[in-house]
Amino acid sequence: MISRFFLCFAMMLMLAACASRPGPDVLAVQRINTRPPGARTVTVYVATMRERAKPNSNIFTNEPSDTLNYASFTISIPPKHKAGEIEWPKKDAVDPKTNFVMVAQQVLDRDSFYKAVSRKPPGGKPSHVGVFVHGFNTNFEEALFRQAQINADSDDGSRTPVLFSWPSQASITGYLADKDAATASRDGLTELLDTLGRNRAVNKVTLIGHSMGGWLSAEALRQLRLSRKTAIFSKLTVFLAAPDIDAQLFKAQLSVIGPLSPPMTVLVSKDDRALAASRLLAGQRGRIGALDVKDPRVQEAAQVGHVQIIDISSLSSGDSFNHNRFAQVSSLAPILVPVEAQPPGLTRGPGAFVLDTIGATLNAPINLLNGE
C-alpha cells in the first residue's frame, strides 16, 4: 500500500509540474477601447477567508484572514468561448477576442457586497445567487475565473455569481494544510449562507462545492442545522461536484442536514485520480465523489439519504486527474437550472443516475437490485 501511495503521489507531482498556473497578473484591469462583437461580461462577487496582500488591494494570498473580505471582479468573456474551458489571458498579448480579460474590479465592504448580490436582475426575474466553493490545490485566480466560466456557460442573466474562496495553499503537497484551512473557513461560509438566507431580497441560492469545497459546503450546512440557522434551506439547491468526503462522514452529515428540496445532487466519476490519491491518504476509505452508481448499495443509499447521485464520467475533463469534469456540466445547463425550468428528460428526485451527454438526460444505471 505504501508503494502504491508514493507511486500515485509521484504521478500527481509530475502531472502538476507540467501545468503552468495563473498568478495575480491576470487580475490587472485591461483597457478595452472596443468590445468585440459577441463578447459579454460576467461580474463575480467575492467573499473570502483569504488575507489581502495589502490594505485596499484585490490581490488575495493563501494566508488566512480572521474575517471575511469582499470584492468584485468583472471579466470579459470572448465571443468564441468554448464551454467548460477558461481561455486564460496571455502575459504578452491580452486579447478580448480570444481570452478572458479583467475589465474592472472593486474593493467592497460587507454592506456594499450584500447590497450588490441582492440586487434584482433585469426583466423582473427573482433574485438568484450562485455560490461556488472551490477545492483543494486552488489559487484565488483559478477559483475566480472558474466561477466566471461556470456562470458564462449556464446563466441566462438571472443569477448573480458569488465565489467563496478559502486559503488553499495551491500546492499538490498541501493536502493536510488545505484541510485545516477549509475547516477554519466553515464559520465564514456559514455566515455567508445564513446572511443570504435571511435576506428577503434573495429568492434562490444555488451552492456548488467542488472537491474539498464539497466537504466544506456539507460541513457548513450541518453547522447551520445544528445552530438552528435554517432560513437558507427553503431557498437552497445544492450540488457537490467530485466531493472529497469520506462515505461514513457523508452519511453522518446528511443525518444532521436532513432531506433537501430539491434533493442534494452529487456529481461523481469512478476514474477520478485526485480522489483515488485522497482515498490512499485516508487509508483506503472511499470518497463520495468516486462512487459507482451501478453498485446496488449506492442506489439504495441514494434513496435512503434523499440524494441524487449523477455519474458524469461521459464528460471530458480539462485536467489530467479527471477531477474537473463538473466544469463541463454547466455548459449543458439542464442540471444547474432551477427545477421548474428543467426539460422533461431531467428529474431532480433522489436516486443514482448516469448523465447522457448526447441527449442531455439522466438515465438510470443497470438496476442490479432488480436484475434489470
XYZ file of C-alpha atoms in Angstrom:
372
model
C 0.000 0.000 0.000
C 2.828 2.396 0.871
C 4.487 1.831 -2.503
C 1.162 2.435 -4.278
C 0.720 5.675 -2.368
C 4.162 7.002 -3.274
C 3.679 5.974 -6.902
C 0.334 7.779 -7.063
C 1.760 10.804 -5.275
C 4.764 10.937 -7.621
C 2.473 10.773 -10.650
C 0.384 13.652 -9.312
C 3.527 15.717 -8.736
C 4.705 15.097 -12.289
C 1.333 15.960 -13.783
C 1.066 19.105 -11.659
C 4.560 20.194 -12.640
C 3.602 20.129 -16.313
C 0.884 22.732 -15.928
C 1.541 26.464 -15.689
C -0.737 28.365 -13.347
C -2.178 31.873 -13.405
C -0.993 34.468 -10.932
C -2.085 37.931 -9.783
C -1.177 39.389 -13.184
C -4.500 38.112 -14.598
C -6.306 40.380 -12.106
C -4.839 43.552 -13.632
C -7.557 45.652 -15.250
C -7.115 45.959 -19.015
C -8.402 48.883 -21.036
C -10.563 47.700 -23.935
C -11.369 50.502 -26.345
C -13.820 48.489 -28.417
C -15.616 45.417 -27.156
C -15.539 42.595 -29.728
C -18.953 41.698 -31.193
C -20.402 38.780 -29.245
C -18.254 39.315 -26.161
C -20.035 39.576 -22.831
C -19.054 40.367 -19.270
C -19.535 38.499 -16.014
C -19.239 40.227 -12.643
C -18.206 37.838 -9.878
C -18.700 38.919 -6.278
C -16.199 37.507 -3.801
C -16.456 36.629 -0.128
C -13.156 35.153 1.005
C -11.319 33.981 4.083
C -8.026 34.810 2.351
C -5.936 37.736 3.556
C -5.415 40.707 1.250
C -1.835 41.176 0.026
C -2.096 44.745 1.319
C -4.925 47.003 2.552
C -7.453 48.022 -0.102
C -5.945 45.552 -2.540
C -7.855 42.928 -4.504
C -4.899 40.572 -4.586
C -5.536 37.732 -2.144
C -2.907 35.428 -0.658
C -3.026 31.905 0.739
C -2.810 33.290 4.279
C -5.997 33.067 6.378
C -7.990 36.119 7.383
C -9.787 36.418 10.714
C -12.847 37.820 8.957
C -14.432 37.704 5.527
C -13.051 40.054 2.879
C -15.184 41.220 -0.044
C -14.553 42.281 -3.627
C -15.995 42.263 -7.143
C -14.345 41.452 -10.474
C -15.773 41.988 -13.957
C -14.381 39.659 -16.616
C -14.902 39.857 -20.365
C -15.754 36.509 -21.985
C -14.539 36.055 -25.592
C -17.128 35.651 -28.386
C -15.937 32.145 -29.306
C -15.503 30.908 -25.755
C -15.561 27.104 -25.598
C -17.960 25.848 -22.956
C -16.261 24.260 -19.961
C -12.916 25.939 -20.615
C -11.096 29.044 -19.413
C -9.267 30.880 -22.189
C -6.571 32.363 -19.979
C -5.141 35.775 -20.911
C -1.564 35.737 -22.131
C 1.014 37.909 -20.403
C 2.383 39.341 -23.616
C -0.872 39.784 -25.541
C -4.240 40.247 -23.834
C -6.926 39.891 -26.482
C -10.654 40.118 -25.609
C -11.436 38.378 -28.905
C -9.813 35.169 -27.711
C -9.231 35.408 -23.939
C -10.915 36.044 -20.629
C -9.896 39.621 -19.750
C -10.256 41.545 -16.488
C -12.057 44.807 -17.248
C -12.994 46.062 -13.758
C -12.556 45.294 -10.090
C -13.611 46.877 -6.827
C -12.838 46.525 -3.131
C -16.108 46.056 -1.242
C -17.134 46.152 2.378
C -19.772 43.872 3.864
C -22.715 46.210 3.282
C -21.857 47.003 -0.336
C -21.294 43.303 -1.056
C -24.726 42.218 0.157
C -26.404 45.182 -1.482
C -24.852 44.182 -4.814
C -25.635 40.458 -4.667
C -29.252 41.024 -3.648
C -29.947 43.432 -6.495
C -32.894 42.416 -8.675
C -31.903 41.138 -12.144
C -33.324 42.828 -15.253
C -36.718 41.777 -16.529
C -38.295 41.405 -13.115
C -36.829 37.928 -12.568
C -36.441 36.714 -8.962
C -33.047 37.257 -7.376
C -30.913 34.109 -7.681
C -27.419 33.884 -6.176
C -25.000 31.156 -7.287
C -22.266 30.397 -4.729
C -19.184 28.426 -5.813
C -16.797 26.912 -3.245
C -13.540 25.735 -4.827
C -11.490 22.716 -3.850
C -8.011 21.618 -2.807
C -4.881 22.914 -4.584
C -6.582 26.004 -5.995
C -5.266 29.559 -6.000
C -7.506 32.605 -5.909
C -7.186 33.406 -9.601
C -8.128 29.864 -10.631
C -11.208 29.910 -8.422
C -12.303 33.358 -9.620
C -12.038 32.583 -13.321
C -13.688 29.183 -12.812
C -16.736 30.861 -11.309
C -16.805 33.280 -14.245
C -16.690 30.317 -16.653
C -19.446 28.439 -14.824
C -21.671 31.489 -14.917
C -20.930 32.298 -18.555
C -21.812 28.748 -19.608
C -25.005 28.283 -17.632
C -26.597 31.605 -16.795
C -29.466 33.329 -18.551
C -28.740 36.639 -16.851
C -30.810 35.945 -13.759
C -28.129 34.509 -11.471
C -25.583 36.585 -9.552
C -22.280 34.674 -9.236
C -20.559 34.635 -5.850
C -17.207 32.997 -5.134
C -16.476 31.793 -1.629
C -12.706 31.354 -1.548
C -10.784 29.798 1.323
C -6.970 29.956 1.750
C -5.821 26.873 -0.142
C -2.040 26.529 -0.366
C -2.440 25.819 -4.104
C 0.124 23.050 -3.824
C -0.155 19.331 -4.500
C 1.819 18.754 -1.272
C -0.510 20.938 0.785
C -3.387 18.496 1.290
C -3.301 18.465 5.084
C -2.742 22.226 5.270
C -5.704 22.719 2.938
C -7.915 20.501 5.085
C -7.061 22.652 8.102
C -7.711 25.851 6.123
C -11.062 24.559 4.894
C -12.019 23.593 8.438
C -11.112 27.072 9.689
C -13.277 28.589 6.931
C -16.518 26.882 7.980
C -17.685 29.863 10.006
C -17.117 32.185 7.046
C -19.195 30.069 4.652
C -21.854 29.598 7.311
C -22.038 33.372 7.769
C -22.389 33.927 4.016
C -25.159 31.345 3.585
C -27.048 32.447 6.680
C -26.960 36.103 5.619
C -28.213 35.221 2.125
C -30.930 33.096 3.698
C -32.163 35.938 5.892
C -32.001 38.479 3.060
C -35.573 38.897 1.818
C -34.356 40.309 -1.491
C -32.674 36.975 -2.341
C -35.176 34.415 -3.619
C -32.916 31.481 -4.539
C -29.420 30.269 -3.741
C -27.531 27.585 -5.668
C -24.498 26.208 -3.823
C -21.791 24.354 -5.792
C -18.975 22.807 -3.769
C -16.090 21.152 -5.624
C -13.725 18.544 -4.174
C -12.640 19.660 -0.684
C -15.042 22.558 -1.189
C -17.797 19.932 -1.257
C -16.708 18.780 2.188
C -16.646 22.399 3.357
C -20.123 23.025 1.918
C -21.594 19.966 3.639
C -19.960 20.955 6.919
C -21.386 24.477 6.673
C -24.893 23.129 6.053
C -24.515 20.772 9.004
C -23.367 23.659 11.182
C -26.357 25.765 10.107
C -28.756 22.977 11.100
C -27.082 22.432 14.453
C -27.193 26.155 15.246
C -30.825 26.352 14.040
C -29.997 28.970 11.424
C -32.321 27.456 8.856
C -33.521 30.398 6.731
C -31.269 29.388 3.821
C -32.714 25.893 3.381
C -36.015 26.963 1.819
C -34.076 28.828 -0.899
C -31.312 26.302 -1.449
C -30.253 23.991 -4.275
C -27.019 22.086 -3.572
C -24.510 20.452 -5.938
C -21.435 18.662 -4.630
C -19.008 18.063 -7.507
C -16.403 15.316 -7.017
C -16.715 15.815 -3.251
C -13.688 14.726 -1.237
C -15.775 13.327 1.601
C -15.452 10.031 3.447
C -18.540 7.873 2.869
C -19.303 7.379 6.559
C -18.761 11.052 7.290
C -21.164 11.995 4.495
C -23.796 9.720 5.991
C -23.359 11.473 9.342
C -23.521 14.912 7.700
C -26.759 14.012 5.899
C -28.332 12.762 9.123
C -27.991 16.295 10.516
C -28.649 18.284 7.327
C -31.786 16.282 6.579
C -33.639 15.947 3.253
C -33.426 18.960 0.949
C -35.962 20.034 -1.651
C -34.839 19.661 -4.372
C -32.583 16.804 -3.258
C -28.869 17.436 -2.908
C -27.069 16.430 -6.120
C -23.676 14.705 -6.042
C -21.631 14.582 -9.271
C -19.317 11.555 -9.351
C -16.715 9.804 -11.546
C -15.184 6.404 -10.801
C -11.955 7.298 -12.610
C -11.193 10.473 -10.631
C -7.433 10.211 -9.984
C -7.341 13.037 -7.444
C -9.912 11.251 -5.297
C -8.012 7.989 -5.739
C -4.999 9.701 -4.151
C -7.217 11.104 -1.406
C -8.514 7.606 -0.747
C -4.946 6.351 -0.284
C -4.216 9.198 2.124
C -7.348 8.237 4.070
C -6.347 4.595 4.495
C -8.347 3.285 1.523
C -11.607 4.790 2.783
C -13.886 5.527 -0.161
C -14.665 9.070 -1.294
C -18.209 10.106 -2.176
C -17.076 11.750 -5.413
C -15.850 8.414 -6.801
C -18.941 6.300 -6.126
C -20.099 3.667 -8.604
C -23.749 4.399 -9.423
C -24.199 0.815 -10.658
C -23.478 -0.510 -7.181
C -26.834 -1.530 -5.632
C -25.638 -0.260 -2.252
C -25.105 3.193 -3.748
C -28.533 3.122 -5.396
C -30.181 2.173 -2.123
C -28.196 4.725 -0.107
C -29.205 7.498 -2.524
C -32.869 6.741 -1.935
C -32.496 6.430 1.835
C -30.410 9.602 2.073
C -32.714 11.522 -0.294
C -29.739 12.393 -2.514
C -29.394 12.460 -6.293
C -26.096 10.908 -7.422
C -25.111 11.508 -11.057
C -22.228 9.794 -12.842
C -20.646 12.388 -15.163
C -17.829 10.171 -16.446
C -19.056 10.702 -20.011
C -17.885 14.317 -19.869
C -14.383 15.316 -20.886
C -12.108 16.672 -18.179
C -9.901 19.717 -18.570
C -7.269 18.261 -16.248
C -5.082 15.158 -16.109
C -6.756 13.931 -12.921
C -10.332 13.664 -14.303
C -11.259 15.850 -11.343
C -12.706 18.907 -13.112
C -15.498 17.362 -15.174
C -18.009 19.476 -13.280
C -16.860 22.491 -15.311
C -18.444 20.857 -18.357
C -21.768 20.282 -16.609
C -22.636 23.966 -16.624
C -22.377 24.008 -20.420
C -25.222 21.503 -20.548
C -27.174 23.876 -18.290
C -30.050 21.477 -17.585
C -28.725 20.177 -14.295
C -27.906 23.642 -12.983
C -31.097 25.478 -13.891
C -33.949 25.892 -11.404
C -36.088 22.779 -11.111
C -39.208 24.352 -12.578
C -37.318 25.293 -15.747
C -35.807 21.897 -16.462
C -36.603 19.907 -19.603
C -38.871 16.862 -19.145
C -35.921 14.459 -19.535
C -34.257 15.632 -16.339
C -35.502 14.671 -12.928
C -34.495 16.146 -9.577
C -35.691 13.214 -7.493
C -33.363 11.101 -5.329
C -31.563 8.117 -6.825
C -28.493 7.155 -8.850
C -28.222 8.218 -12.492
C -25.838 8.355 -15.446
C -25.541 11.577 -17.446
C -26.226 11.110 -21.159
C -24.305 13.960 -22.784
C -25.828 13.347 -26.206
C -29.424 13.696 -25.129
C -28.692 15.848 -22.081
C -30.767 13.476 -19.985
C -30.317 11.441 -16.836
C -30.622 7.697 -17.286
C -30.984 5.116 -14.555
C -27.995 2.745 -14.430
C -28.432 -1.015 -14.645
C -30.510 -1.855 -11.606
C -28.675 -4.744 -10.024
C -31.221 -4.969 -7.229
C -33.974 -5.922 -9.652
C -31.736 -7.747 -12.120
C -32.612 -5.343 -14.942
